[in-house]
Coordinates of C-alpha atoms in Angstrom, one line a residue:
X114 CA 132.4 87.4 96.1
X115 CA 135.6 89.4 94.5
X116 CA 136.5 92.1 96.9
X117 CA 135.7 94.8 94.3
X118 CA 132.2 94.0 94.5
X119 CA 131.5 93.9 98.5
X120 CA 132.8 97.2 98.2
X121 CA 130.2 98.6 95.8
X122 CA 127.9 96.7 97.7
X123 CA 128.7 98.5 101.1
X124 CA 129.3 101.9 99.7
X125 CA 125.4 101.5 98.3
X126 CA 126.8 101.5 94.6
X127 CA 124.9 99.6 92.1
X128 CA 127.9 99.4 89.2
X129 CA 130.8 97.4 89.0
X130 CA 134.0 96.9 86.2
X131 CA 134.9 93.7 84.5
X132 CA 138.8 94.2 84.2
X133 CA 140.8 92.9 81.3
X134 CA 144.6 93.9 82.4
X135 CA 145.6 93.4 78.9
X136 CA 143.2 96.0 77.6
X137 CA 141.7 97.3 80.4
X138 CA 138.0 98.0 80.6
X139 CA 136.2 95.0 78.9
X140 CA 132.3 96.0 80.0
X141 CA 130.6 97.9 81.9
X142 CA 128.1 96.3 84.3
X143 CA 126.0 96.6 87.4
X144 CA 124.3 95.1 89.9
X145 CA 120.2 93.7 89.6
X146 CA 118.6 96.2 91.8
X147 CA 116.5 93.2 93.1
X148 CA 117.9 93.2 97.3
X149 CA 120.2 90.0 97.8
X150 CA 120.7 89.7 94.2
X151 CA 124.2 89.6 93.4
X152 CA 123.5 89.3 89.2
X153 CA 125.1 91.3 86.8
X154 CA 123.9 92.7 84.2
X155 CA 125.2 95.8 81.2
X156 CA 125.1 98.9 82.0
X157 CA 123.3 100.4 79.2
X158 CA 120.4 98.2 80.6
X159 CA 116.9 100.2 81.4
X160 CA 115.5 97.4 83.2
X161 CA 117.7 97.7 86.3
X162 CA 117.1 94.1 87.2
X163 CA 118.4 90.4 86.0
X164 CA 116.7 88.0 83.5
X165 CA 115.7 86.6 87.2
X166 CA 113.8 89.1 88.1
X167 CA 112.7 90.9 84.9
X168 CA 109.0 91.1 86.3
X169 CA 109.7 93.3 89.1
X170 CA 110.7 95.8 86.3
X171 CA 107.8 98.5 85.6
X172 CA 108.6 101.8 83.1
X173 CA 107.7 104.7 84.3
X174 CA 105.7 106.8 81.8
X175 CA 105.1 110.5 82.9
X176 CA 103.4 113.0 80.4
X177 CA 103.4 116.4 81.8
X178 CA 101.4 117.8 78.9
X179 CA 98.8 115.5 78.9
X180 CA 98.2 116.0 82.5
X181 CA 98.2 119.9 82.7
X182 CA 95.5 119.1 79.5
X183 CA 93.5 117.0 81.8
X184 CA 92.9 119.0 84.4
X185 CA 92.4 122.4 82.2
X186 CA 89.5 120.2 80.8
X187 CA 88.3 119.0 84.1
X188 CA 88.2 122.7 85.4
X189 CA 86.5 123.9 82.3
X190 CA 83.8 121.3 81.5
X191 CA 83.2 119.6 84.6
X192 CA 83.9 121.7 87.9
X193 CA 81.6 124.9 88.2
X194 CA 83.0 127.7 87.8
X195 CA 82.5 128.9 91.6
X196 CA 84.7 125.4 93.0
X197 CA 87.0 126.4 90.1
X198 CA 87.5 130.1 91.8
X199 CA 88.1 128.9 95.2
X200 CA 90.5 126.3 94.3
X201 CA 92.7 128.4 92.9
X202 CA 93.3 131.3 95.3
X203 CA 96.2 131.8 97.0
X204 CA 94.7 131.1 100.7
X205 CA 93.7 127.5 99.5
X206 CA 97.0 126.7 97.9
X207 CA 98.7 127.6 100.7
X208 CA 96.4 125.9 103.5
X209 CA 97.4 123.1 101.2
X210 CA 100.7 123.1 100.8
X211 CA 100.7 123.5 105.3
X212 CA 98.4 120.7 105.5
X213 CA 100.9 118.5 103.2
X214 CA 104.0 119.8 105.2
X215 CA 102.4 118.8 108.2
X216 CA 101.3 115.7 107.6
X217 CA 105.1 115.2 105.8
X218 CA 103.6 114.4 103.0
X219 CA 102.2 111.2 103.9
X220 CA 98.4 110.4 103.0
X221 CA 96.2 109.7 106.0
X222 CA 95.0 106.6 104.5
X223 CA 97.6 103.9 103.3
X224 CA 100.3 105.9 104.6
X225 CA 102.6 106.0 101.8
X226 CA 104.7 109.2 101.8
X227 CA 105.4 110.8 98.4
X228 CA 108.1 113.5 97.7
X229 CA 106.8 114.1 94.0
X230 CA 104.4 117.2 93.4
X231 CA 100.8 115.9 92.2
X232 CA 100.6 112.6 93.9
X233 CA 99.1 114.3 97.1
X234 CA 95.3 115.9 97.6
X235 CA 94.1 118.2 100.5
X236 CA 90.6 117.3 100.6
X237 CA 87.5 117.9 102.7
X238 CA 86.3 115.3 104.5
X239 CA 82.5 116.2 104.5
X240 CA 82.3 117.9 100.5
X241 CA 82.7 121.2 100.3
X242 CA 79.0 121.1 98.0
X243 CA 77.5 119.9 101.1
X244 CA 78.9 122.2 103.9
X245 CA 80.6 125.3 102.4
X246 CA 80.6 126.5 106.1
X247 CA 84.0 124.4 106.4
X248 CA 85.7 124.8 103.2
X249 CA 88.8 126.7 105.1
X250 CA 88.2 124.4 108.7
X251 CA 91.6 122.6 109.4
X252 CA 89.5 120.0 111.3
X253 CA 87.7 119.2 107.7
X254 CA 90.7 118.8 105.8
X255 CA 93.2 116.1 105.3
X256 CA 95.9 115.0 102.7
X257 CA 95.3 111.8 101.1
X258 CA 96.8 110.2 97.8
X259 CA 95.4 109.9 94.3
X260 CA 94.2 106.5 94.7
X261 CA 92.6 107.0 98.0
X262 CA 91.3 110.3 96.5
X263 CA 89.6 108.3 93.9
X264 CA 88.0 105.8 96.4
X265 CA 86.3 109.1 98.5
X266 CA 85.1 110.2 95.6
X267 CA 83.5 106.8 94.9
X268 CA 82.5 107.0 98.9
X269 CA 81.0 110.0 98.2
X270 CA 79.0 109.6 95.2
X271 CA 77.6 106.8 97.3
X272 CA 77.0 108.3 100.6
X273 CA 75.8 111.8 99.3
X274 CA 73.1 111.0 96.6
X275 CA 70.3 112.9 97.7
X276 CA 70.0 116.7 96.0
X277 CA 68.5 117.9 99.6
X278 CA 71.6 120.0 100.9
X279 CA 69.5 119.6 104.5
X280 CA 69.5 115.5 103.7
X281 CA 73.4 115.3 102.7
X282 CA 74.0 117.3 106.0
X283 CA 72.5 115.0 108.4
X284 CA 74.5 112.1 106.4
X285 CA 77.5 113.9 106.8
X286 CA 76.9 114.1 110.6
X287 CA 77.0 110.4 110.7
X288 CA 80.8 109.9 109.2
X289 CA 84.2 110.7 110.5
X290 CA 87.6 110.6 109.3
X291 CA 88.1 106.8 111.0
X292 CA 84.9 105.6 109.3
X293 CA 86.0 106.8 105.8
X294 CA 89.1 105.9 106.1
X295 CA 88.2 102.2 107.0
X296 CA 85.7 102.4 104.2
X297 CA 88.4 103.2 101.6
X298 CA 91.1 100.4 103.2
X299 CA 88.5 98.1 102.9
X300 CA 87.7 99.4 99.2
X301 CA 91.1 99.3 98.2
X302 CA 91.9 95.7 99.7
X303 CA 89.4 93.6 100.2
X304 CA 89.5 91.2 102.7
X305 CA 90.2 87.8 101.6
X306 CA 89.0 84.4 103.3
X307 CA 92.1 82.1 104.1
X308 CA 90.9 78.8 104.7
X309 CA 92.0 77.1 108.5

């Protein structure tokens, strides 16, 4: 490996120059981001990685607008209007923003730690529709990411079916935090036979 290139290597860099001495910078490249891979490829490349390793590449595609749109429609049409209220006052956006810096923003769930805005949720573990009582209780709140938000949502839309608040309070009493969080790892991945 030219000397040039262990250095960018160690220094963490992922670029390197091809030098023509006649005429001096011939192309820029860099390094596939792929670890171990010492491939080159141009600069002006989007998908960081070689023709090797191409699949590994995945664009990004983030539309801020559409997403604000979303949820405006989601807190128009589909919360009610007293769920709407509370989420947006100050005490609950800052009981949220603690409980994220306190769990460093890392869901409770998979684990995965995120340093982006909008991938985290504070939610309740028993529904706020079911025990308003504990809509501000520390104990009943705990950060979790989108996807594991969408499986407890799917837990609960399963778990809390009767229209009884009385009835969705006794099954509440039955689950903890351990229980739906197995319940959503095993949702998420599902076990899968290996045969001996």
């Amino acid at each position: 490996m030219p000397k040039q290139q262990i250095q960018n290597r160690l220094y963490g860099l992922s670029w390197k120059f091809t030098w023509n001495w006649s005429r001096r910078i011939v192309m820029q490249l860099k390094v596939c981001r792929k670890s171990g891979c010492d491939n080159t490829i141009p600069y002006e490349q989007k998908n960081p990685y070689c023709n090797i390793h191409s699949s590994l590449y995945h664009p990004f595609h983030y539309n801020t607008t559409q997403r604000r749109q979303s949820y405006s429609q989601y807190n128009r049409y589909k919360r009610d209007r007293e769920a709407n209220r509370f989420y947006h006052t100050k005490r609950w956006a800052n009981m949220s923003l603690m409980l994220k810096r306190r769990a460093y923003f890392t869901c409770a769930v998979c684990g995965h730690t995120y340093d982006k805005p909008g991938y985290l949720v504070t939610d309740h573990i028993v529904p706020r529709r079911v025990d308003k009582r504990k809509q501000l209780d520390v104990e009943n709140l705990w950060v979790i990411c989108k996807r594991c938000h969408y499986w407890k949502g799917m837990f609960e839309s399963t778990t809390y079916r009767s229209d009884s608040l009385i009835d969705n309070l006794d099954v509440s009493k039955h689950w903890d935090k351990e229980q739906i969080k197995e319940w959503i790892l095993n949702k998420e991945s599902p076990k899968v036979d290996h045969p001996d």
